[in-house]
Amino acid sequence: MKVADHQLTRRELLKRSGLLAGAGLVAPSALLEACGTTTTTSTTSTTPKRGGKVTWALEQDPTYLAPFGGIPTSNHWGNEFMYDSLLQWDKDLNVQNALAESYTTPDDRTYIFKLKQGIKFHNGKELTADDVKYSFDLMANPPLPGSTSYLGQFPAVASTDVVDKYTVKFTMKKPDASMIGFLAWGRYSGIAPVDMYKQLNPVTQGIGTGPMRLVEYVPNDHVTYTRFADFWGKPLPYFDDLVLKVLPDEQARVAALRSGAVDGATVSPDNARVLGKDKNLVVYKGLTAAFREIQFTVKAGEKKPWADRRVRQAISAAINRQDLIDKVYSGDGKYSGFIPPGYGKYPIAASDLVNKYFKFDLNKAKQLMSDAGFSSGFPLTMLSIAQPADMTQAAEVVKEHLQQIKIDVNIVPQMIGEFAKNNGNGSFDVDLTSRGMRGDPNGFVAEFVNNAKLWWPGYEMPPDIAALVAKGIATPQQDQRYPIYSQLQQTLMNELLEIPLVAVYKYQVVTSRLHNMYVAFTDFNTGLRQAWLG
Amino acid sequence: MVPTLFGMSLAIFLMVRLMPGDVIDVLTGGDVSITPAQREGIRRTLGLDKPLPVQYLQWVGGMAAGNPGLSLRSHEPVGAILARALPITVELVIIAVVFAVALGIPLGVISASRRESVGDYVARVGGLIGLSMPSFWLATLILLFTSIVFQWIPAVSFVPFLQDPLGNLSQVVIPGISVSVFVIAIVMRMTRATMLEVLSQDYVRTARAKGASRRSVTYHHALRNALIPVVTVVGFQVGTLMSGAAIVEVIFGLPGLGYTLIQAIFARDYPLVQTTTMLLATIFVILNLTVDLLYGVIDPRIRAR
């Protein structure tokens, strides 16, 4: 008997839907705040078994498997079992060594990594510092099909030098604490053997050190992996074969789960609830970093009402986030600050968000509107993303809330390409958007400096924001960074040029024979690395 | 045919570029940290900085040489992508047409030759239902039904016919049926309508008067003449199915042409969208030509003219 983390059982689903409410049939479940994730007890085998084939349904085609500069999230869904980084996160975002044996920071501009010895690539070659240098040089200038546009996430590495066969030194252009998170995230920092790009087509092929060795990738259809017997992280992986099948249609994924044609898939909350009633399936849920928020632009000379801080504060106070969670996310969601809940120790405490910063207070909102001279309200056009549909649904609920302070919201849903273009060039007044995962907390707040001229050229940004952003990125000691980002978020929650709303859950449904899964906060599938078939 | 294809290529090229959203934003995931210089660098790398006439000539020239370029997203040759996708869609369409012809024509004949009978009413109502039922809805329903009732759906990883014929057929027959229902209904209704018209012709009455059996009159004298409009409809439907099966391909995870086209449109993958659309349009034109030629085979009078 064991406890399966991050698992939502059939019973809990029934309980949530009210069928078992009050019946006392459900074992008490504990709330695990570390990852903002509900945990329930379940009876599963504790002894991992080896062997078997796992088929997992992907919502999108990986597009390509190249490890460097891959922009689509699905790119990493396709190659995450093939490549490893020097470091890795565990499920609670604690940094652990991966290919690295250890690392030191002799000064604030130098990182020295010692590699584990004897690590093998899938082609049998041993991992050395040359491979790390080769990979980092390509990360700094990713060849096609990768994109240089990801470089905003890349740390300020000036040079990568091979010290000896198993030691590599990174010299930074400036102190940059994001290096560790960048490596642990692993999305852009997989290590490939020297000259891999010359030896094969990185679009459909690849060689890494990961637990699974690539067999074939047929674009738009599937990626097939087989167990890498010389994987450095033994006893992982437990299963022999892994097939990632592209099934974009959600009903097809649901049918495939019911029939056992696939062992796992990500589904919407509604389908998770339905599938939770199937005795052969288990539902896991977990928060991801993709929180929803409202974003304003403040342009010079426009004098829009929301250029006044009090109006933005009024809007925030008028939004009932719990109502938003209940109506759009069926009660499953959390209040989010600028750094989303689940991101280690950086987020503002949930109780402070609920009772202090984002407390629903209509009277306060009306008073702020009156103080700003807008007691009779104003019209506002809000762009939203058409798909996923929850973004526009959330905008509709926000519209309903803002009517109470006489703000008339006109919602304009747009396809992601058009929305991204407008967001990217600042061609919007207000939008309801989503944020994604970042390797370092700086990634959630750096835009208040880097994009200030793009989005808020007409706004006098408090100088302590830029100072705190600079201080946070220049402070390598994690424990010293927590108060910096706490202070920074408090400042931002006063300014509210962006209004964080809610963090939402991701649901993964697996067949009951697949054990030891969890939903990764990163939106990747690291849970599958440690899973086994019972 | 050549002017038609030229006109189509020009229309496709221009319409693809009228799609909202910038391909750079799609490629970069809407990353707002990207600088204008990086944006232009990507545009230059992809050849999108060149004037439109140059881009058009490069694409058309490439197609003529059998190399329509690389996918903007994956950098895989477009030709290789289409070579992988085309057989899947062709197989799906063949199955759909076989079902449509094998069921639609006999049902239409029976319905016409037993006009106003119970069988006729059943066939007509069935035809109406078939016409009204969207194939994507039917496909989803079939999937959910088989998964819930039988705990079975077609295998999710596509296997080519030559590799595993039985495994392949078990994957494509149900999707084929899903898209064929609409065509069965059309063929049935068209066969019925034309059979009714032909059966009232003088030569049919003459055939009956000279003592030909009912079966001989129906199948020998009437059906062959009634088939010309049916062939036209089937030919047209084959062309429509080539692209119209897209949603069913997505639902069943079959990476055919329609599925590829949908993914390419979402990605604003210009070379792939253009070439796939051009391929579908060319198939359509060729099918129309084939149908015209088939008239002569079915009706010697047309050949004589």
PDB file of N, CA and C in Angstrom, chain A residues 55 63-64 71-72 144-145 147-152 203-204 218-222 243 245-249 251-252 254-256 258-259 261-262 415 417-418 420-421 423-424 451 454-455, chain B residues 20-22 25-34 38 42 45-46 73-76 84 140 143-144 147-148 151-154 156-158 250-255 259-260 263 266 268:
ATOM      1  N   THR A  55       1.941   3.781 -23.964  1.00  0.00           N
ATOM      2  CA  THR A  55       1.535   4.673 -25.062  1.00  0.00           C
ATOM      3  C   THR A  55       0.879   5.899 -24.437  1.00  0.00           C
ATOM      4  N   THR A  63       6.415  18.703 -33.713  1.00  0.00           N
ATOM      5  CA  THR A  63       6.906  19.537 -34.814  1.00  0.00           C
ATOM      6  C   THR A  63       8.322  19.165 -35.217  1.00  0.00           C
ATOM      7  N   TYR A  64       9.205  19.129 -34.255  1.00  0.00           N
ATOM      8  CA  TYR A  64      10.575  18.663 -34.489  1.00  0.00           C
ATOM      9  C   TYR A  64      11.164  18.275 -33.144  1.00  0.00           C
ATOM     10  N   ILE A  71      10.785  26.355 -29.846  1.00  0.00           N
ATOM     11  CA  ILE A  71       9.796  27.261 -29.272  1.00  0.00           C
ATOM     12  C   ILE A  71       8.507  26.549 -28.858  1.00  0.00           C
ATOM     13  N   PRO A  72       7.955  25.660 -29.712  1.00  0.00           N
ATOM     14  CA  PRO A  72       6.688  25.024 -29.273  1.00  0.00           C
ATOM     15  C   PRO A  72       6.897  24.189 -28.001  1.00  0.00           C
ATOM     16  N   LEU A 144      18.510  26.277 -37.168  1.00  0.00           N
ATOM     17  CA  LEU A 144      17.156  25.872 -37.539  1.00  0.00           C
ATOM     18  C   LEU A 144      16.985  24.370 -37.298  1.00  0.00           C
ATOM     19  N   PRO A 145      15.847  23.903 -36.923  1.00  0.00           N
ATOM     20  CA  PRO A 145      14.586  24.620 -36.808  1.00  0.00           C
ATOM     21  C   PRO A 145      14.412  25.371 -35.483  1.00  0.00           C
ATOM     22  N   SER A 147      14.904  28.469 -32.764  1.00  0.00           N
ATOM     23  CA  SER A 147      14.741  29.899 -33.005  1.00  0.00           C
ATOM     24  C   SER A 147      15.569  30.698 -32.004  1.00  0.00           C
ATOM     25  N   THR A 148      16.160  31.761 -32.489  1.00  0.00           N
ATOM     26  CA  THR A 148      16.921  32.638 -31.589  1.00  0.00           C
ATOM     27  C   THR A 148      15.983  33.411 -30.666  1.00  0.00           C
ATOM     28  N   SER A 149      14.685  33.366 -30.959  1.00  0.00           N
ATOM     29  CA  SER A 149      13.770  34.179 -30.159  1.00  0.00           C
ATOM     30  C   SER A 149      13.677  33.696 -28.715  1.00  0.00           C
ATOM     31  N   TYR A 150      14.159  32.495 -28.444  1.00  0.00           N
ATOM     32  CA  TYR A 150      14.107  31.995 -27.064  1.00  0.00           C
ATOM     33  C   TYR A 150      15.226  32.610 -26.218  1.00  0.00           C
ATOM     34  N   LEU A 151      16.138  33.324 -26.860  1.00  0.00           N
ATOM     35  CA  LEU A 151      17.348  33.760 -26.160  1.00  0.00           C
ATOM     36  C   LEU A 151      17.057  34.675 -24.973  1.00  0.00           C
ATOM     37  N   GLY A 152      15.840  35.210 -24.906  1.00  0.00           N
ATOM     38  CA  GLY A 152      15.459  35.977 -23.726  1.00  0.00           C
ATOM     39  C   GLY A 152      15.510  35.122 -22.467  1.00  0.00           C
ATOM     40  N   VAL A 203      15.727  17.286 -36.902  1.00  0.00           N
ATOM     41  CA  VAL A 203      14.267  17.439 -36.949  1.00  0.00           C
ATOM     42  C   VAL A 203      13.591  16.142 -36.520  1.00  0.00           C
ATOM     43  N   THR A 204      14.101  15.033 -37.026  1.00  0.00           N
ATOM     44  CA  THR A 204      13.434  13.748 -36.760  1.00  0.00           C
ATOM     45  C   THR A 204      14.318  12.753 -36.030  1.00  0.00           C
ATOM     46  N   VAL A 218       7.704   9.918 -36.581  1.00  0.00           N
ATOM     47  CA  VAL A 218       6.924  10.152 -37.791  1.00  0.00           C
ATOM     48  C   VAL A 218       6.073  11.385 -37.516  1.00  0.00           C
ATOM     49  N   PRO A 219       6.452  12.530 -38.094  1.00  0.00           N
ATOM     50  CA  PRO A 219       5.729  13.768 -37.788  1.00  0.00           C
ATOM     51  C   PRO A 219       4.230  13.634 -37.975  1.00  0.00           C
ATOM     52  N   ASN A 220       3.512  14.294 -37.116  1.00  0.00           N
ATOM     53  CA  ASN A 220       2.038  14.297 -37.095  1.00  0.00           C
ATOM     54  C   ASN A 220       1.454  12.950 -36.691  1.00  0.00           C
ATOM     55  N   ASP A 221       2.292  11.973 -36.366  1.00  0.00           N
ATOM     56  CA  ASP A 221       1.739  10.675 -35.991  1.00  0.00           C
ATOM     57  C   ASP A 221       2.273  10.180 -34.648  1.00  0.00           C
ATOM     58  N   HIS A 222       3.554   9.857 -34.569  1.00  0.00           N
ATOM     59  CA  HIS A 222       4.034   9.316 -33.295  1.00  0.00           C
ATOM     60  C   HIS A 222       5.549   9.461 -33.149  1.00  0.00           C
ATOM     61  N   VAL A 243       5.634   5.018 -26.553  1.00  0.00           N
ATOM     62  CA  VAL A 243       5.130   5.598 -27.803  1.00  0.00           C
ATOM     63  C   VAL A 243       4.356   6.856 -27.443  1.00  0.00           C
ATOM     64  N   LYS A 245       1.854   9.171 -28.985  1.00  0.00           N
ATOM     65  CA  LYS A 245       0.954   9.218 -30.133  1.00  0.00           C
ATOM     66  C   LYS A 245       0.262  10.569 -30.188  1.00  0.00           C
ATOM     67  N   VAL A 246       0.311  11.221 -31.345  1.00  0.00           N
ATOM     68  CA  VAL A 246      -0.319  12.532 -31.489  1.00  0.00           C
ATOM     69  C   VAL A 246      -1.814  12.342 -31.716  1.00  0.00           C
ATOM     70  N   LEU A 247      -2.610  12.807 -30.759  1.00  0.00           N
ATOM     71  CA  LEU A 247      -4.071  12.742 -30.875  1.00  0.00           C
ATOM     72  C   LEU A 247      -4.637  14.114 -30.503  1.00  0.00           C
ATOM     73  N   PRO A 248      -4.741  15.005 -31.473  1.00  0.00           N
ATOM     74  CA  PRO A 248      -5.151  16.380 -31.144  1.00  0.00           C
ATOM     75  C   PRO A 248      -6.601  16.475 -30.672  1.00  0.00           C
ATOM     76  N   ASP A 249      -7.453  15.563 -31.111  1.00  0.00           N
ATOM     77  CA  ASP A 249      -8.864  15.654 -30.754  1.00  0.00           C
ATOM     78  C   ASP A 249      -9.095  15.093 -29.353  1.00  0.00           C
ATOM     79  N   GLN A 251     -11.819  14.232 -27.729  1.00  0.00           N
ATOM     80  CA  GLN A 251     -12.728  13.077 -27.619  1.00  0.00           C
ATOM     81  C   GLN A 251     -12.014  11.798 -28.053  1.00  0.00           C
ATOM     82  N   ALA A 252     -11.106  11.936 -28.998  1.00  0.00           N
ATOM     83  CA  ALA A 252     -10.328  10.759 -29.412  1.00  0.00           C
ATOM     84  C   ALA A 252      -9.417  10.303 -28.273  1.00  0.00           C
ATOM     85  N   VAL A 254     -10.068  10.750 -25.109  1.00  0.00           N
ATOM     86  CA  VAL A 254     -10.978  10.158 -24.121  1.00  0.00           C
ATOM     87  C   VAL A 254     -11.316   8.717 -24.512  1.00  0.00           C
ATOM     88  N   ALA A 255     -11.660   8.530 -25.788  1.00  0.00           N
ATOM     89  CA  ALA A 255     -11.999   7.175 -26.263  1.00  0.00           C
ATOM     90  C   ALA A 255     -10.791   6.256 -26.151  1.00  0.00           C
ATOM     91  N   ALA A 256      -9.625   6.791 -26.482  1.00  0.00           N
ATOM     92  CA  ALA A 256      -8.406   5.965 -26.420  1.00  0.00           C
ATOM     93  C   ALA A 256      -8.101   5.566 -24.973  1.00  0.00           C
ATOM     94  N   ARG A 258     -10.412   5.235 -22.540  1.00  0.00           N
ATOM     95  CA  ARG A 258     -11.450   4.274 -22.133  1.00  0.00           C
ATOM     96  C   ARG A 258     -11.171   2.886 -22.678  1.00  0.00           C
ATOM     97  N   SER A 259     -10.658   2.852 -23.906  1.00  0.00           N
ATOM     98  CA  SER A 259     -10.446   1.549 -24.537  1.00  0.00           C
ATOM     99  C   SER A 259      -9.111   0.937 -24.143  1.00  0.00           C
ATOM    100  N   ALA A 261      -6.351   1.999 -25.392  1.00  0.00           N
ATOM    101  CA  ALA A 261      -5.432   2.146 -26.528  1.00  0.00           C
ATOM    102  C   ALA A 261      -4.248   3.028 -26.152  1.00  0.00           C
ATOM    103  N   VAL A 262      -4.440   3.942 -25.214  1.00  0.00           N
ATOM    104  CA  VAL A 262      -3.321   4.717 -24.672  1.00  0.00           C
ATOM    105  C   VAL A 262      -3.332   4.576 -23.151  1.00  0.00           C
ATOM    106  N   MET A 415      -7.490  34.667 -32.541  1.00  0.00           N
ATOM    107  CA  MET A 415      -6.661  33.471 -32.650  1.00  0.00           C
ATOM    108  C   MET A 415      -5.266  33.800 -32.111  1.00  0.00           C
ATOM    109  N   GLY A 417      -2.223  33.524 -33.040  1.00  0.00           N
ATOM    110  CA  GLY A 417      -1.238  34.228 -33.861  1.00  0.00           C
ATOM    111  C   GLY A 417      -1.491  35.726 -33.867  1.00  0.00           C
ATOM    112  N   GLU A 418      -2.740  36.105 -34.084  1.00  0.00           N
ATOM    113  CA  GLU A 418      -3.095  37.514 -34.130  1.00  0.00           C
ATOM    114  C   GLU A 418      -2.958  38.138 -32.742  1.00  0.00           C
ATOM    115  N   ALA A 420      -0.976  37.168 -30.351  1.00  0.00           N
ATOM    116  CA  ALA A 420       0.444  37.288 -30.024  1.00  0.00           C
ATOM    117  C   ALA A 420       1.067  38.477 -30.741  1.00  0.00           C
ATOM    118  N   LYS A 421       0.635  38.685 -31.977  1.00  0.00           N
ATOM    119  CA  LYS A 421       1.177  39.812 -32.738  1.00  0.00           C
ATOM    120  C   LYS A 421       0.799  41.133 -32.060  1.00  0.00           C
ATOM    121  N   ASN A 423      -0.100  41.550 -28.974  1.00  0.00           N
ATOM    122  CA  ASN A 423       0.555  41.641 -27.675  1.00  0.00           C
ATOM    123  C   ASN A 423       2.025  42.029 -27.863  1.00  0.00           C
ATOM    124  N   GLY A 424       2.634  41.427 -28.888  1.00  0.00           N
ATOM    125  CA  GLY A 424       4.061  41.642 -29.108  1.00  0.00           C
ATOM    126  C   GLY A 424       4.410  43.048 -29.530  1.00  0.00           C
ATOM    127  N   ASN A 451      10.161  45.304 -21.135  1.00  0.00           N
ATOM    128  CA  ASN A 451       9.089  45.689 -22.063  1.00  0.00           C
ATOM    129  C   ASN A 451       8.380  46.965 -21.636  1.00  0.00           C
ATOM    130  N   LEU A 454       7.648  49.291 -24.385  1.00  0.00           N
ATOM    131  CA  LEU A 454       6.697  48.755 -25.363  1.00  0.00           C
ATOM    132  C   LEU A 454       5.267  48.872 -24.850  1.00  0.00           C
ATOM    133  N   TRP A 455       5.052  48.476 -23.603  1.00  0.00           N
ATOM    134  CA  TRP A 455       3.683  48.389 -23.088  1.00  0.00           C
ATOM    135  C   TRP A 455       3.270  49.602 -22.238  1.00  0.00           C
TER     136      TRP A 455
ATOM    137  N   PRO B  20      -4.888  35.819 -41.307  1.00  0.00           N
ATOM    138  CA  PRO B  20      -4.470  36.720 -40.227  1.00  0.00           C
ATOM    139  C   PRO B  20      -3.350  36.115 -39.383  1.00  0.00           C
ATOM    140  N   GLY B  21      -2.539  36.970 -38.823  1.00  0.00           N
ATOM    141  CA  GLY B  21      -1.445  36.495 -37.963  1.00  0.00           C
ATOM    142  C   GLY B  21      -0.152  36.376 -38.744  1.00  0.00           C
ATOM    143  N   ASP B  22       0.917  36.733 -38.080  1.00  0.00           N
ATOM    144  CA  ASP B  22       2.232  36.713 -38.705  1.00  0.00           C
ATOM    145  C   ASP B  22       2.903  35.377 -38.408  1.00  0.00           C
ATOM    146  N   ASP B  25       5.251  35.322 -35.498  1.00  0.00           N
ATOM    147  CA  ASP B  25       4.653  35.221 -34.154  1.00  0.00           C
ATOM    148  C   ASP B  25       4.307  33.790 -33.813  1.00  0.00           C
ATOM    149  N   VAL B  26       3.826  33.051 -34.819  1.00  0.00           N
ATOM    150  CA  VAL B  26       3.496  31.649 -34.571  1.00  0.00           C
ATOM    151  C   VAL B  26       4.778  30.858 -34.308  1.00  0.00           C
ATOM    152  N   LEU B  27       5.791  31.126 -35.118  1.00  0.00           N
ATOM    153  CA  LEU B  27       7.042  30.380 -34.971  1.00  0.00           C
ATOM    154  C   LEU B  27       7.732  30.665 -33.643  1.00  0.00           C
ATOM    155  N   THR B  28       7.579  31.899 -33.160  1.00  0.00           N
ATOM    156  CA  THR B  28       8.259  32.265 -31.921  1.00  0.00           C
ATOM    157  C   THR B  28       7.344  32.152 -30.710  1.00  0.00           C
ATOM    158  N   GLY B  29       6.173  31.585 -30.908  1.00  0.00           N
ATOM    159  CA  GLY B  29       5.252  31.385 -29.791  1.00  0.00           C
ATOM    160  C   GLY B  29       4.782  32.703 -29.192  1.00  0.00           C
ATOM    161  N   GLY B  30       4.781  33.747 -29.995  1.00  0.00           N
ATOM    162  CA  GLY B  30       4.317  35.039 -29.498  1.00  0.00           C
ATOM    163  C   GLY B  30       5.233  35.653 -28.459  1.00  0.00           C
ATOM    164  N   ASP B  31       6.510  35.266 -28.500  1.00  0.00           N
ATOM    165  CA  ASP B  31       7.468  35.768 -27.514  1.00  0.00           C
ATOM    166  C   ASP B  31       7.692  37.261 -27.716  1.00  0.00           C
ATOM    167  N   VAL B  32       7.291  38.046 -26.737  1.00  0.00           N
ATOM    168  CA  VAL B  32       7.381  39.490 -26.904  1.00  0.00           C
ATOM    169  C   VAL B  32       8.787  40.025 -26.678  1.00  0.00           C
ATOM    170  N   SER B  33       9.679  39.155 -26.182  1.00  0.00           N
ATOM    171  CA  SER B  33      11.041  39.639 -25.934  1.00  0.00           C
ATOM    172  C   SER B  33      11.879  39.646 -27.207  1.00  0.00           C
ATOM    173  N   ILE B  34      11.347  39.096 -28.262  1.00  0.00           N
ATOM    174  CA  ILE B  34      12.093  39.042 -29.512  1.00  0.00           C
ATOM    175  C   ILE B  34      12.250  40.458 -30.087  1.00  0.00           C
ATOM    176  N   GLN B  38      15.892  40.396 -34.546  1.00  0.00           N
ATOM    177  CA  GLN B  38      15.729  38.933 -34.547  1.00  0.00           C
ATOM    178  C   GLN B  38      14.576  38.527 -35.458  1.00  0.00           C
ATOM    179  N   ILE B  42      14.848  36.056 -38.679  1.00  0.00           N
ATOM    180  CA  ILE B  42      14.074  34.830 -38.923  1.00  0.00           C
ATOM    181  C   ILE B  42      13.378  34.927 -40.285  1.00  0.00           C
ATOM    182  N   THR B  45      15.900  34.324 -42.920  1.00  0.00           N
ATOM    183  CA  THR B  45      16.298  32.910 -42.974  1.00  0.00           C
ATOM    184  C   THR B  45      15.259  32.068 -43.696  1.00  0.00           C
ATOM    185  N   LEU B  46      13.992  32.417 -43.486  1.00  0.00           N
ATOM    186  CA  LEU B  46      12.912  31.639 -44.097  1.00  0.00           C
ATOM    187  C   LEU B  46      12.601  32.098 -45.519  1.00  0.00           C
ATOM    188  N   ARG B  73       8.126  25.311 -40.265  1.00  0.00           N
ATOM    189  CA  ARG B  73       8.198  24.924 -38.847  1.00  0.00           C
ATOM    190  C   ARG B  73       9.221  23.833 -38.599  1.00  0.00           C
ATOM    191  N   SER B  74       9.118  22.744 -39.348  1.00  0.00           N
ATOM    192  CA  SER B  74       9.966  21.595 -39.038  1.00  0.00           C
ATOM    193  C   SER B  74      11.198  21.517 -39.922  1.00  0.00           C
ATOM    194  N   HIS B  75      11.205  22.273 -41.002  1.00  0.00           N
ATOM    195  CA  HIS B  75      12.317  22.257 -41.965  1.00  0.00           C
ATOM    196  C   HIS B  75      12.488  20.896 -42.625  1.00  0.00           C
ATOM    197  N   GLU B  76      11.412  20.148 -42.652  1.00  0.00           N
ATOM    198  CA  GLU B  76      11.394  18.889 -43.385  1.00  0.00           C
ATOM    199  C   GLU B  76      10.921  19.202 -44.804  1.00  0.00           C
ATOM    200  N   ARG B  84       4.173  11.115 -47.375  1.00  0.00           N
ATOM    201  CA  ARG B  84       3.780  10.314 -46.227  1.00  0.00           C
ATOM    202  C   ARG B  84       2.259  10.402 -46.004  1.00  0.00           C
ATOM    203  N   THR B 140     -16.900  10.797 -33.949  1.00  0.00           N
ATOM    204  CA  THR B 140     -16.743  10.908 -32.496  1.00  0.00           C
ATOM    205  C   THR B 140     -17.669   9.930 -31.784  1.00  0.00           C
ATOM    206  N   LEU B 143     -16.383   6.400 -32.096  1.00  0.00           N
ATOM    207  CA  LEU B 143     -15.228   6.208 -31.209  1.00  0.00           C
ATOM    208  C   LEU B 143     -15.666   6.018 -29.765  1.00  0.00           C
ATOM    209  N   LEU B 144     -16.539   6.926 -29.313  1.00  0.00           N
ATOM    210  CA  LEU B 144     -16.977   6.836 -27.919  1.00  0.00           C
ATOM    211  C   LEU B 144     -17.782   5.559 -27.685  1.00  0.00           C
ATOM    212  N   SER B 147     -15.493   2.559 -27.616  1.00  0.00           N
ATOM    213  CA  SER B 147     -14.604   2.584 -26.449  1.00  0.00           C
ATOM    214  C   SER B 147     -15.369   2.267 -25.165  1.00  0.00           C
ATOM    215  N   ILE B 148     -16.623   2.732 -25.078  1.00  0.00           N
ATOM    216  CA  ILE B 148     -17.395   2.493 -23.858  1.00  0.00           C
ATOM    217  C   ILE B 148     -17.982   1.071 -23.859  1.00  0.00           C
ATOM    218  N   GLN B 151     -14.772  -1.443 -25.119  1.00  0.00           N
ATOM    219  CA  GLN B 151     -13.405  -1.124 -24.662  1.00  0.00           C
ATOM    220  C   GLN B 151     -12.411  -1.326 -25.797  1.00  0.00           C
ATOM    221  N   TRP B 152     -12.801  -0.874 -26.969  1.00  0.00           N
ATOM    222  CA  TRP B 152     -11.946  -1.046 -28.143  1.00  0.00           C
ATOM    223  C   TRP B 152     -12.097   0.163 -29.060  1.00  0.00           C
ATOM    224  N   ILE B 153     -10.983   0.614 -29.612  1.00  0.00           N
ATOM    225  CA  ILE B 153     -11.015   1.582 -30.715  1.00  0.00           C
ATOM    226  C   ILE B 153      -9.925   1.137 -31.697  1.00  0.00           C
ATOM    227  N   PRO B 154      -9.955   1.629 -32.909  1.00  0.00           N
ATOM    228  CA  PRO B 154      -8.872   1.264 -33.828  1.00  0.00           C
ATOM    229  C   PRO B 154      -7.518   1.643 -33.225  1.00  0.00           C
ATOM    230  N   VAL B 156      -4.078   3.165 -32.345  1.00  0.00           N
ATOM    231  CA  VAL B 156      -3.807   4.592 -32.529  1.00  0.00           C
ATOM    232  C   VAL B 156      -2.558   4.872 -33.362  1.00  0.00           C
ATOM    233  N   SER B 157      -1.625   3.943 -33.424  1.00  0.00           N
ATOM    234  CA  SER B 157      -0.419   4.189 -34.221  1.00  0.00           C
ATOM    235  C   SER B 157      -0.628   3.643 -35.627  1.00  0.00           C
ATOM    236  N   PHE B 158      -0.531   4.537 -36.590  1.00  0.00           N
ATOM    237  CA  PHE B 158      -0.835   4.156 -37.964  1.00  0.00           C
ATOM    238  C   PHE B 158       0.182   3.150 -38.505  1.00  0.00           C
ATOM    239  N   VAL B 250      -8.267  13.909 -38.146  1.00  0.00           N
ATOM    240  CA  VAL B 250      -7.825  14.448 -36.851  1.00  0.00           C
ATOM    241  C   VAL B 250      -8.401  13.610 -35.713  1.00  0.00           C
ATOM    242  N   ILE B 251      -9.692  13.285 -35.821  1.00  0.00           N
ATOM    243  CA  ILE B 251     -10.358  12.543 -34.740  1.00  0.00           C
ATOM    244  C   ILE B 251      -9.711  11.173 -34.544  1.00  0.00           C
ATOM    245  N   PHE B 252      -9.408  10.507 -35.657  1.00  0.00           N
ATOM    246  CA  PHE B 252      -8.837   9.164 -35.543  1.00  0.00           C
ATOM    247  C   PHE B 252      -7.310   9.170 -35.502  1.00  0.00           C
ATOM    248  N   GLY B 253      -6.721  10.358 -35.494  1.00  0.00           N
ATOM    249  CA  GLY B 253      -5.265  10.455 -35.416  1.00  0.00           C
ATOM    250  C   GLY B 253      -4.574   9.875 -36.639  1.00  0.00           C
ATOM    251  N   LEU B 254      -5.226   9.990 -37.799  1.00  0.00           N
ATOM    252  CA  LEU B 254      -4.619   9.496 -39.036  1.00  0.00           C
ATOM    253  C   LEU B 254      -3.908  10.668 -39.717  1.00  0.00           C
ATOM    254  N   PRO B 255      -2.605  10.606 -39.856  1.00  0.00           N
ATOM    255  CA  PRO B 255      -1.873  11.775 -40.381  1.00  0.00           C
ATOM    256  C   PRO B 255      -1.947  11.889 -41.894  1.00  0.00           C
ATOM    257  N   TYR B 259      -5.413  16.358 -42.372  1.00  0.00           N
ATOM    258  CA  TYR B 259      -4.812  16.571 -41.046  1.00  0.00           C
ATOM    259  C   TYR B 259      -3.563  17.443 -41.183  1.00  0.00           C
ATOM    260  N   THR B 260      -2.728  17.085 -42.166  1.00  0.00           N
ATOM    261  CA  THR B 260      -1.495  17.850 -42.394  1.00  0.00           C
ATOM    262  C   THR B 260      -1.817  19.294 -42.736  1.00  0.00           C
ATOM    263  N   GLN B 263      -2.938  21.284 -39.600  1.00  0.00           N
ATOM    264  CA  GLN B 263      -1.786  21.631 -38.755  1.00  0.00           C
ATOM    265  C   GLN B 263      -0.962  22.744 -39.401  1.00  0.00           C
ATOM    266  N   PHE B 266      -2.689  26.157 -39.004  1.00  0.00           N
ATOM    267  CA  PHE B 266      -2.505  26.698 -37.653  1.00  0.00           C
ATOM    268  C   PHE B 266      -1.095  27.254 -37.480  1.00  0.00           C
ATOM    269  N   ARG B 268       0.738  28.474 -39.837  1.00  0.00           N
ATOM    270  CA  ARG B 268       1.055  29.431 -40.909  1.00  0.00           C
ATOM    271  C   ARG B 268       2.283  28.953 -41.690  1.00  0.00           C
TER     272      ARG B 268
END
